[in-house]
Amino acid sequence: MTAETFKIAALAGDGIGPEVMREAVKVLRAAERKFGFALDLTEAPVGWAGIDAAGRALPDATLALCRASDAILFGSVGLPDRDPTIPKEERPERAALLRLRKEFGLFANLRPVLLWKELAHACPLAKERQGQGIDILVVRELTGGMYFGQPKRTEDLGHGQRRAIDTMVYTTAEIERIAHVAFRAAGKRAQSGGRPRGKVTSIDKANVLENGVLWREVVTRVGQQYPDVTLEHMFVDNAAMQLMLRPTQFDVLLCENLFGDILSDEAAALAGSLGLLPSASLGASAGGRTFGFYEPAGGTAPDIAGKNLANPIAQILSAALLLLYSCNRPDAHHAIVQAVGKAIAAGHRTGDIFAPNEPGVRRVGTREMGNAIASFV
Ligand code: NAD
């Protein structure tokens, strides 16, 4: 029997991108050997690396590769000090990142926040609030709501007065598709070694907003199709408070765009370092496969680039999410998350998660951390 093959575009980008991507590819190869699937992985330039190689932040050949792939594993792009004469629209953040997000219709953003017990000191919450560990997935709708609703304008009212208008709009179909992502993700998390039974906490402001009433109604209806997943509803203001008071109560948080933007950053702060946080942005599923764009939450970190200092865990966990969502391999995803946990338990610490007074730990570089994780897969 031939191995199942997944086609992956690996776009490392700028700054620490190539360093952390190297380690993620190493770990993917270890998973490939262990689990017997085949990764047809092709690297291509993007960002300033694209401008240097082909004159554009998103070269045509890179875009063509992405279109022919099942998923994109992305590093990060942008170097604030490079050539200020290049106009905004041609700079990597817009010309590459925003263009790719739009091109692939990525409507769902998934940000897992996992606090390993060994890194409890990096979490801003007191230890007693961390319970047995924080393990939350924020699912954020990415293409609707207040950021895109019409009308959207600023009007001159005369007498020095102006009025700004933003409009929150959601259709039933938009709520349904993001709700399905959240319920399926809760199921997959249970499958990939997480909770015995998934839970979705749907966030809204149904006591004030029409959007909230529709959101709650549609999510409740979709939830009936997932009897193995528990559904609860929570007002967004209470959710912001509960994340600080009792974050361990959450499994999957389902949010519309604006609430998700805010709550995902609040949740991210609980993990202790940007270098630990992966993300997935998903498009529509077709033929049993979901196209996805996977990237670390942080940027190119120019301050530490090229020095073997960056934490590769965010990129490695992004690769693990790729295996979970675009390749439907919860086994391989679970193995990589476990391997990261083992490297941390063995005392490996990159600078961002290193505490000098912590006993039994060793400061390591990007490469050493990647090697350790690959060896534990
Ligand atoms: P940044 O995330 O690159 O860095 C912020 C801080 O976090 C820095 O101190 C950095 O050293 C640290 N950090 C980030 N990732 C780390 C890692 N893996 N290991 C250890 N430390 C890490 O944000 P910034 O400095 O505001 O932005 C730098 C550049 O990155 C800018 O050009 C920005 O536009 C770009 N950027 C790109 C993306 C993306 O490609 N998705 C996202 C954010 C920022």
CSV table of C-alpha atoms and ligand atoms in Angstrom, one decimal:
chain,number,residue,atom,x,y,z
A,1,MET,CA,0.0,0.0,0.0
A,2,THR,CA,1.4,3.4,-0.9
A,3,ALA,CA,1.7,6.0,1.9
A,4,GLU,CA,-0.8,8.8,2.0
A,5,THR,CA,0.9,11.9,0.6
A,6,PHE,CA,0.3,15.5,1.7
A,7,LYS,CA,1.7,18.4,-0.3
A,8,ILE,CA,3.0,21.2,1.8
A,9,ALA,CA,4.4,24.6,0.9
A,10,ALA,CA,7.0,25.8,3.4
A,11,LEU,CA,7.5,29.5,3.3
A,12,ALA,CA,10.1,30.5,6.0
A,13,GLY,CA,10.2,34.2,5.2
A,14,ASP,CA,12.4,36.7,7.1
A,15,GLY,CA,14.2,37.2,10.4
A,16,ILE,CA,13.9,34.1,12.6
A,17,GLY,CA,11.6,32.5,10.0
A,18,PRO,CA,14.3,30.3,8.3
A,19,GLU,CA,15.8,29.2,11.7
A,20,VAL,CA,12.6,28.1,13.3
A,21,MET,CA,11.3,26.6,10.0
A,22,ARG,CA,14.4,24.4,9.8
A,23,GLU,CA,13.5,22.9,13.2
A,24,ALA,CA,9.8,22.5,12.3
A,25,VAL,CA,10.7,20.6,9.1
A,26,LYS,CA,13.1,18.4,11.2
A,27,VAL,CA,10.2,17.5,13.5
A,28,LEU,CA,7.8,16.9,10.6
A,29,ARG,CA,10.3,14.5,9.1
A,30,ALA,CA,10.5,12.6,12.4
A,31,ALA,CA,6.7,12.3,12.4
A,32,GLU,CA,6.7,11.2,8.8
A,33,ARG,CA,9.1,8.4,9.6
A,34,LYS,CA,7.2,7.3,12.7
A,35,PHE,CA,3.7,7.4,11.3
A,36,GLY,CA,4.3,6.3,7.7
A,37,PHE,CA,2.7,9.1,5.8
A,38,ALA,CA,4.6,11.0,3.1
A,39,LEU,CA,5.1,14.8,3.1
A,40,ASP,CA,5.8,16.3,-0.3
A,41,LEU,CA,7.3,19.5,1.2
A,42,THR,CA,8.6,22.3,-1.0
A,43,GLU,CA,10.3,25.4,0.3
A,44,ALA,CA,9.8,28.8,-1.4
A,45,PRO,CA,10.7,32.4,-0.7
A,46,VAL,CA,8.3,35.0,0.7
A,47,GLY,CA,8.6,38.4,2.3
A,48,TRP,CA,11.9,40.2,1.9
A,49,ALA,CA,13.3,36.8,0.9
A,50,GLY,CA,10.8,36.9,-2.0
A,51,ILE,CA,11.8,40.5,-2.9
A,52,ASP,CA,15.4,39.5,-2.9
A,53,ALA,CA,14.9,36.3,-5.0
A,54,ALA,CA,12.2,37.5,-7.5
A,55,GLY,CA,11.5,41.2,-6.9
A,56,ARG,CA,8.2,40.6,-5.1
A,57,ALA,CA,7.1,39.8,-1.5
A,58,LEU,CA,4.9,37.0,-2.9
A,59,PRO,CA,6.6,35.7,-6.1
A,60,ASP,CA,4.3,34.1,-8.7
A,61,ALA,CA,6.1,30.8,-8.3
A,62,THR,CA,5.5,30.8,-4.6
A,63,LEU,CA,1.8,31.6,-5.0
A,64,ALA,CA,1.5,28.8,-7.7
A,65,LEU,CA,3.1,26.4,-5.2
A,66,CYS,CA,0.7,27.4,-2.5
A,67,ARG,CA,-2.3,26.8,-4.9
A,68,ALA,CA,-1.0,23.4,-5.7
A,69,SER,CA,-0.6,22.4,-2.0
A,70,ASP,CA,-2.8,21.0,0.8
A,71,ALA,CA,-1.5,23.5,3.3
A,72,ILE,CA,1.0,26.3,3.9
A,73,LEU,CA,3.5,26.2,6.7
A,74,PHE,CA,4.5,29.9,7.1
A,75,GLY,CA,7.3,31.4,9.1
A,76,SER,CA,6.9,35.2,9.4
A,77,VAL,CA,7.6,38.2,7.2
A,78,GLY,CA,8.6,41.8,7.6
A,79,LEU,CA,11.8,43.6,8.6
A,80,PRO,CA,10.9,47.1,9.9
A,81,ASP,CA,14.4,48.5,9.1
A,82,ARG,CA,14.6,47.3,5.4
A,83,ASP,CA,14.2,49.9,2.6
A,84,PRO,CA,11.6,52.5,3.8
A,85,THR,CA,11.2,53.7,0.2
A,86,ILE,CA,9.1,50.6,-0.7
A,87,PRO,CA,5.4,51.6,-0.6
A,88,LYS,CA,3.2,49.9,2.1
A,89,GLU,CA,1.2,47.9,-0.5
A,90,GLU,CA,4.4,46.2,-1.7
A,91,ARG,CA,5.9,45.5,1.7
A,92,PRO,CA,5.7,41.9,2.9
A,93,GLU,CA,3.1,42.3,5.6
A,94,ARG,CA,0.5,43.4,3.0
A,95,ALA,CA,1.8,42.1,-0.3
A,96,ALA,CA,2.5,38.6,1.1
A,97,LEU,CA,0.6,37.9,4.3
A,98,LEU,CA,-2.7,39.7,3.7
A,99,ARG,CA,-2.7,38.6,0.1
A,100,LEU,CA,-2.3,34.9,1.0
A,101,ARG,CA,-5.0,35.1,3.8
A,102,LYS,CA,-7.4,36.6,1.2
A,103,GLU,CA,-6.4,34.3,-1.6
A,104,PHE,CA,-7.3,31.2,0.3
A,105,GLY,CA,-10.5,32.4,1.9
A,106,LEU,CA,-9.3,31.7,5.4
A,107,PHE,CA,-12.3,32.4,7.6
A,108,ALA,CA,-11.4,30.5,10.8
A,109,ASN,CA,-8.4,31.4,13.0
A,110,LEU,CA,-7.4,28.8,15.7
A,111,ARG,CA,-5.1,29.7,18.5
A,112,PRO,CA,-4.3,27.0,21.0
A,113,VAL,CA,-2.9,28.2,24.3
A,114,LEU,CA,-1.1,25.6,26.3
A,115,LEU,CA,0.7,26.2,29.6
A,116,TRP,CA,3.1,23.4,30.5
A,117,LYS,CA,3.3,22.9,34.2
A,118,GLU,CA,7.1,23.3,34.1
A,119,LEU,CA,6.6,26.8,32.8
A,120,ALA,CA,4.1,27.9,35.4
A,121,HIS,CA,6.6,30.6,36.5
A,122,ALA,CA,6.2,32.3,33.0
A,123,CYS,CA,2.4,32.6,33.4
A,124,PRO,CA,1.2,35.9,34.9
A,125,LEU,CA,-1.5,34.1,37.0
A,126,ALA,CA,-0.9,32.8,40.5
A,127,LYS,CA,-0.2,29.1,40.6
A,128,GLU,CA,-3.5,28.2,42.3
A,129,ARG,CA,-5.4,29.7,39.4
A,130,GLN,CA,-3.5,27.4,36.9
A,131,GLY,CA,-5.0,24.2,38.3
A,132,GLN,CA,-3.8,21.1,36.5
A,133,GLY,CA,-2.8,23.2,33.5
A,134,ILE,CA,-4.3,25.6,31.0
A,135,ASP,CA,-5.2,24.2,27.7
A,136,ILE,CA,-7.5,26.4,25.6
A,137,LEU,CA,-8.3,26.7,21.9
A,138,VAL,CA,-9.6,30.0,20.7
A,139,VAL,CA,-11.6,29.7,17.5
A,140,ARG,CA,-12.1,33.1,16.0
A,141,GLU,CA,-14.2,34.0,12.9
A,142,LEU,CA,-11.9,36.0,10.7
A,143,THR,CA,-13.8,37.5,7.7
A,144,GLY,CA,-17.1,38.9,9.1
A,145,GLY,CA,-18.4,41.1,11.9
A,146,MET,CA,-17.4,44.6,12.8
A,147,TYR,CA,-14.2,44.7,10.9
A,148,PHE,CA,-15.9,44.2,7.5
A,149,GLY,CA,-19.5,45.2,8.0
A,150,GLN,CA,-21.1,48.0,5.9
A,151,PRO,CA,-21.7,50.9,6.3
A,152,LYS,CA,-18.3,51.8,7.6
A,153,ARG,CA,-17.4,55.5,7.4
A,154,THR,CA,-16.7,58.8,9.2
A,155,GLU,CA,-19.1,61.6,8.6
A,156,ASP,CA,-18.7,65.3,9.1
A,157,LEU,CA,-21.6,66.7,11.2
A,158,GLY,CA,-20.4,70.3,11.0
A,159,HIS,CA,-19.5,72.5,14.0
A,160,GLY,CA,-16.3,70.5,14.4
A,161,GLN,CA,-18.2,67.3,15.1
A,162,ARG,CA,-17.7,64.0,13.3
A,163,ARG,CA,-19.4,60.6,13.6
A,164,ALA,CA,-17.7,57.3,13.0
A,165,ILE,CA,-19.8,54.3,12.0
A,166,ASP,CA,-18.8,50.6,12.1
A,167,THR,CA,-21.4,47.9,11.5
A,168,MET,CA,-21.5,44.4,12.9
A,169,VAL,CA,-22.9,42.0,10.4
A,170,TYR,CA,-23.2,38.2,10.5
A,171,THR,CA,-25.3,35.9,8.3
A,172,THR,CA,-26.6,32.5,9.4
A,173,ALA,CA,-24.2,30.8,7.0
A,174,GLU,CA,-21.2,32.6,8.3
A,175,ILE,CA,-22.1,31.6,11.9
A,176,GLU,CA,-22.8,28.0,10.9
A,177,ARG,CA,-19.5,27.4,9.2
A,178,ILE,CA,-17.4,28.8,12.1
A,179,ALA,CA,-19.5,26.9,14.6
A,180,HIS,CA,-18.8,23.7,12.7
A,181,VAL,CA,-15.1,24.4,12.9
A,182,ALA,CA,-15.3,24.9,16.7
A,183,PHE,CA,-17.3,21.7,17.3
A,184,ARG,CA,-15.1,19.6,15.0
A,185,ALA,CA,-12.0,21.0,16.7
A,186,ALA,CA,-13.4,20.1,20.1
A,187,GLY,CA,-13.9,16.6,18.9
A,188,LYS,CA,-10.4,16.4,17.4
A,189,ARG,CA,-8.8,17.7,20.6
A,190,ALA,CA,-10.5,14.9,22.5
A,191,GLN,CA,-9.3,12.4,19.8
A,192,SER,CA,-5.7,13.7,19.9
A,193,GLY,CA,-5.2,12.8,23.5
A,194,GLY,CA,-6.8,15.9,25.1
A,195,ARG,CA,-10.0,16.0,27.0
A,196,PRO,CA,-12.1,12.9,27.4
A,197,ARG,CA,-15.1,14.9,26.2
A,198,GLY,CA,-14.9,18.2,24.3
A,199,LYS,CA,-16.6,21.4,25.4
A,200,VAL,CA,-17.3,24.5,23.3
A,201,THR,CA,-17.9,27.8,25.1
A,202,SER,CA,-19.6,30.2,22.7
A,203,ILE,CA,-19.0,33.8,23.3
A,204,ASP,CA,-21.5,36.5,22.5
A,205,LYS,CA,-23.3,39.6,23.8
A,206,ALA,CA,-26.8,38.3,23.3
A,207,ASN,CA,-28.2,40.5,26.1
A,208,VAL,CA,-27.4,43.6,24.1
A,209,LEU,CA,-26.6,42.9,20.4
A,210,GLU,CA,-28.9,41.5,17.7
A,211,ASN,CA,-25.8,39.7,16.4
A,212,GLY,CA,-25.5,38.0,19.7
A,213,VAL,CA,-29.0,36.7,19.7
A,214,LEU,CA,-28.6,35.3,16.2
A,215,TRP,CA,-25.1,33.9,17.1
A,216,ARG,CA,-26.5,32.1,20.1
A,217,GLU,CA,-29.4,30.7,18.2
A,218,VAL,CA,-27.4,29.4,15.3
A,219,VAL,CA,-24.6,27.9,17.4
A,220,THR,CA,-27.1,26.1,19.6
A,221,ARG,CA,-28.7,24.6,16.4
A,222,VAL,CA,-25.3,23.5,15.0
A,223,GLY,CA,-24.3,22.1,18.4
A,224,GLN,CA,-27.2,19.6,18.2
A,225,GLN,CA,-25.3,17.9,15.4
A,226,TYR,CA,-22.4,17.2,17.8
A,227,PRO,CA,-23.9,15.2,20.7
A,228,ASP,CA,-20.4,14.3,22.0
A,229,VAL,CA,-19.4,17.9,22.5
A,230,THR,CA,-20.9,20.0,25.4
A,231,LEU,CA,-22.0,23.5,24.6
A,232,GLU,CA,-22.2,26.4,26.9
A,233,HIS,CA,-22.8,30.1,26.2
A,234,MET,CA,-21.0,33.0,27.9
A,235,PHE,CA,-21.2,36.8,27.6
A,236,VAL,CA,-18.0,38.3,26.4
A,237,ASP,CA,-17.4,40.5,29.4
A,238,ASN,CA,-17.8,37.6,31.7
A,239,ALA,CA,-15.5,35.5,29.5
A,240,ALA,CA,-12.7,38.1,29.7
A,241,MET,CA,-13.0,37.9,33.5
A,242,GLN,CA,-13.2,34.1,33.7
A,243,LEU,CA,-10.0,33.8,31.6
A,244,MET,CA,-8.2,35.5,34.4
A,245,LEU,CA,-10.1,33.9,37.3
A,246,ARG,CA,-10.6,30.3,36.2
A,247,PRO,CA,-9.0,29.6,32.8
A,248,THR,CA,-9.0,25.9,33.4
A,249,GLN,CA,-12.8,25.7,32.9
A,250,PHE,CA,-12.3,26.4,29.1
A,251,ASP,CA,-11.7,23.9,26.3
A,252,VAL,CA,-12.7,25.6,23.0
A,253,LEU,CA,-13.8,29.2,23.0
A,254,LEU,CA,-15.9,30.1,19.9
A,255,CYS,CA,-15.8,33.8,19.1
A,256,GLU,CA,-16.9,36.2,16.4
A,257,ASN,CA,-14.1,38.4,14.9
A,258,LEU,CA,-13.8,41.3,17.3
A,259,PHE,CA,-14.4,39.4,20.5
A,260,GLY,CA,-12.0,36.7,19.3
A,261,ASP,CA,-9.3,39.3,18.5
A,262,ILE,CA,-9.4,40.5,22.0
A,263,LEU,CA,-9.9,37.2,23.9
A,264,SER,CA,-7.2,35.4,21.9
A,265,ASP,CA,-4.6,37.9,22.9
A,266,GLU,CA,-5.8,37.8,26.5
A,267,ALA,CA,-5.6,34.0,26.5
A,268,ALA,CA,-2.2,34.1,24.7
A,269,ALA,CA,-0.7,36.1,27.6
A,270,LEU,CA,-1.3,33.0,29.8
A,271,ALA,CA,1.2,30.9,28.0
A,272,GLY,CA,4.2,33.1,29.0
A,273,SER,CA,6.0,33.6,25.7
A,274,LEU,CA,5.2,34.4,22.1
A,275,GLY,CA,7.7,31.8,21.2
A,276,LEU,CA,5.3,29.0,22.3
A,277,LEU,CA,2.2,30.0,20.5
A,278,PRO,CA,1.1,28.4,17.2
A,279,SER,CA,-1.9,29.3,15.0
A,280,ALA,CA,-3.9,27.9,12.2
A,281,SER,CA,-6.1,29.7,9.8
A,282,LEU,CA,-8.5,27.4,7.9
A,283,GLY,CA,-10.4,27.7,4.7
A,284,ALA,CA,-13.2,25.6,3.4
A,285,SER,CA,-13.0,21.8,3.4
A,286,ALA,CA,-13.3,19.9,0.1
A,287,GLY,CA,-13.0,16.2,-0.6
A,288,GLY,CA,-12.3,15.5,3.1
A,289,ARG,CA,-9.3,17.9,3.2
A,290,THR,CA,-9.2,21.3,4.8
A,291,PHE,CA,-6.8,23.9,3.3
A,292,GLY,CA,-4.9,25.6,6.1
A,293,PHE,CA,-2.3,28.3,6.7
A,294,TYR,CA,-0.2,27.6,9.8
A,295,GLU,CA,2.1,30.2,11.4
A,296,PRO,CA,3.6,31.1,14.8
A,297,ALA,CA,1.8,33.9,16.7
A,298,GLY,CA,5.0,36.0,16.8
A,299,GLY,CA,6.8,38.0,14.1
A,300,THR,CA,10.3,37.9,12.6
A,301,ALA,CA,11.9,39.0,15.9
A,302,PRO,CA,14.8,40.9,14.2
A,303,ASP,CA,16.4,41.5,17.6
A,304,ILE,CA,17.3,37.9,18.0
A,305,ALA,CA,17.4,36.7,14.3
A,306,GLY,CA,20.4,34.7,13.0
A,307,LYS,CA,21.7,34.0,16.5
A,308,ASN,CA,20.3,30.6,17.3
A,309,LEU,CA,18.3,32.2,20.1
A,310,ALA,CA,14.7,31.9,18.8
A,311,ASN,CA,12.3,29.5,20.4
A,312,PRO,CA,11.2,27.1,17.6
A,313,ILE,CA,8.2,25.7,19.6
A,314,ALA,CA,5.6,28.0,18.1
A,315,GLN,CA,6.7,27.0,14.6
A,316,ILE,CA,6.9,23.3,15.5
A,317,LEU,CA,3.4,23.4,17.1
A,318,SER,CA,2.1,25.2,14.0
A,319,ALA,CA,3.4,22.2,12.0
A,320,ALA,CA,1.6,19.9,14.4
A,321,LEU,CA,-1.6,21.8,13.8
A,322,LEU,CA,-1.1,21.3,10.1
A,323,LEU,CA,-0.9,17.6,10.6
A,324,LEU,CA,-4.1,17.7,12.7
A,325,TYR,CA,-6.3,19.9,10.6
A,326,SER,CA,-5.0,19.6,7.0
A,327,CYS,CA,-3.7,16.0,7.1
A,328,ASN,CA,-6.2,14.7,9.6
A,329,ARG,CA,-3.5,13.0,11.6
A,330,PRO,CA,-4.4,13.5,15.3
A,331,ASP,CA,-1.9,10.7,16.2
A,332,ALA,CA,1.0,12.7,14.7
A,333,HIS,CA,-0.2,16.0,16.2
A,334,HIS,CA,-0.4,14.4,19.6
A,335,ALA,CA,3.0,12.9,19.3
A,336,ILE,CA,4.6,16.3,18.5
A,337,VAL,CA,2.8,18.1,21.4
A,338,GLN,CA,3.9,15.3,23.7
A,339,ALA,CA,7.5,15.6,22.3
A,340,VAL,CA,7.5,19.4,23.1
A,341,GLY,CA,6.3,18.6,26.6
A,342,LYS,CA,9.1,16.0,27.0
A,343,ALA,CA,11.8,18.5,25.8
A,344,ILE,CA,10.5,21.0,28.3
A,345,ALA,CA,10.3,18.4,31.1
A,346,ALA,CA,13.9,17.4,30.3
A,347,GLY,CA,14.9,20.9,31.2
A,348,HIS,CA,15.6,22.4,27.7
A,349,ARG,CA,14.9,26.2,27.7
A,350,THR,CA,15.5,28.8,25.0
A,351,GLY,CA,16.2,32.2,26.3
A,352,ASP,CA,12.5,33.4,26.3
A,353,ILE,CA,11.4,30.7,28.8
A,354,PHE,CA,14.6,30.4,30.8
A,355,ALA,CA,14.5,31.3,34.4
A,356,PRO,CA,18.0,31.2,36.0
A,357,ASN,CA,16.8,30.1,39.4
A,358,GLU,CA,14.8,27.1,38.1
A,359,PRO,CA,16.6,23.9,39.1
A,360,GLY,CA,17.6,21.3,36.6
A,361,VAL,CA,17.2,23.4,33.5
A,362,ARG,CA,19.6,24.2,30.7
A,363,ARG,CA,19.6,27.1,28.3
A,364,VAL,CA,19.7,25.9,24.7
A,365,GLY,CA,19.6,27.3,21.3
A,366,THR,CA,17.0,27.0,18.5
A,367,ARG,CA,18.8,24.1,16.9
A,368,GLU,CA,19.2,22.1,20.2
A,369,MET,CA,15.6,22.6,21.1
A,370,GLY,CA,14.5,21.4,17.7
A,371,ASN,CA,16.8,18.3,17.9
A,372,ALA,CA,15.5,17.4,21.3
A,373,ILE,CA,11.9,17.7,20.2
A,374,ALA,CA,12.5,15.7,17.0
A,375,SER,CA,14.2,13.0,19.1
A,376,PHE,CA,11.1,12.7,21.4
A,377,VAL,CA,8.6,12.3,18.5
B,1,NAD,P1,7.9,40.1,17.1
B,1,NAD,O1,6.8,39.1,17.4
B,1,NAD,O2,8.7,39.7,15.9
B,1,NAD,O3,8.8,40.3,18.4
B,1,NAD,C1,8.3,40.7,19.6
B,1,NAD,C2,9.2,40.2,20.7
B,1,NAD,O4,9.0,38.8,20.9
B,1,NAD,C3,10.7,40.4,20.4
B,1,NAD,O5,11.4,40.7,21.6
B,1,NAD,C4,11.1,39.0,20.0
B,1,NAD,O6,12.5,38.7,20.2
B,1,NAD,C5,10.2,38.1,20.8
B,1,NAD,N1,9.9,36.8,20.0
B,1,NAD,C6,9.0,36.7,19.0
B,1,NAD,N2,9.1,35.4,18.6
B,1,NAD,C7,10.0,34.8,19.3
B,1,NAD,C8,10.5,33.4,19.4
B,1,NAD,N3,10.0,32.5,18.5
B,1,NAD,N4,11.4,33.1,20.3
B,1,NAD,C9,11.8,34.0,21.2
B,1,NAD,N5,11.4,35.3,21.2
B,1,NAD,C10,10.5,35.7,20.3
B,1,NAD,O7,7.2,41.5,16.9
B,1,NAD,P2,7.7,42.9,16.3
B,1,NAD,O8,9.1,43.1,16.8
B,1,NAD,O9,6.7,43.9,16.6
B,1,NAD,O10,7.8,42.7,14.7
B,1,NAD,C11,9.0,42.4,14.0
B,1,NAD,C12,8.6,42.3,12.5
B,1,NAD,O11,7.7,41.1,12.4
B,1,NAD,C13,7.8,43.4,12.0
B,1,NAD,O12,8.2,43.7,10.7
B,1,NAD,C14,6.4,42.9,11.9
B,1,NAD,O13,5.6,43.6,10.9
B,1,NAD,C15,6.6,41.5,11.6
B,1,NAD,N6,5.5,40.6,12.1
B,1,NAD,C16,5.1,39.6,11.2
B,1,NAD,C17,4.1,38.7,11.5
B,1,NAD,C18,3.8,37.6,10.6
B,1,NAD,O14,4.5,37.4,9.6
B,1,NAD,N7,2.7,37.0,10.8
B,1,NAD,C19,3.5,38.8,12.8
B,1,NAD,C20,3.9,39.9,13.7
B,1,NAD,C21,4.9,40.7,13.3
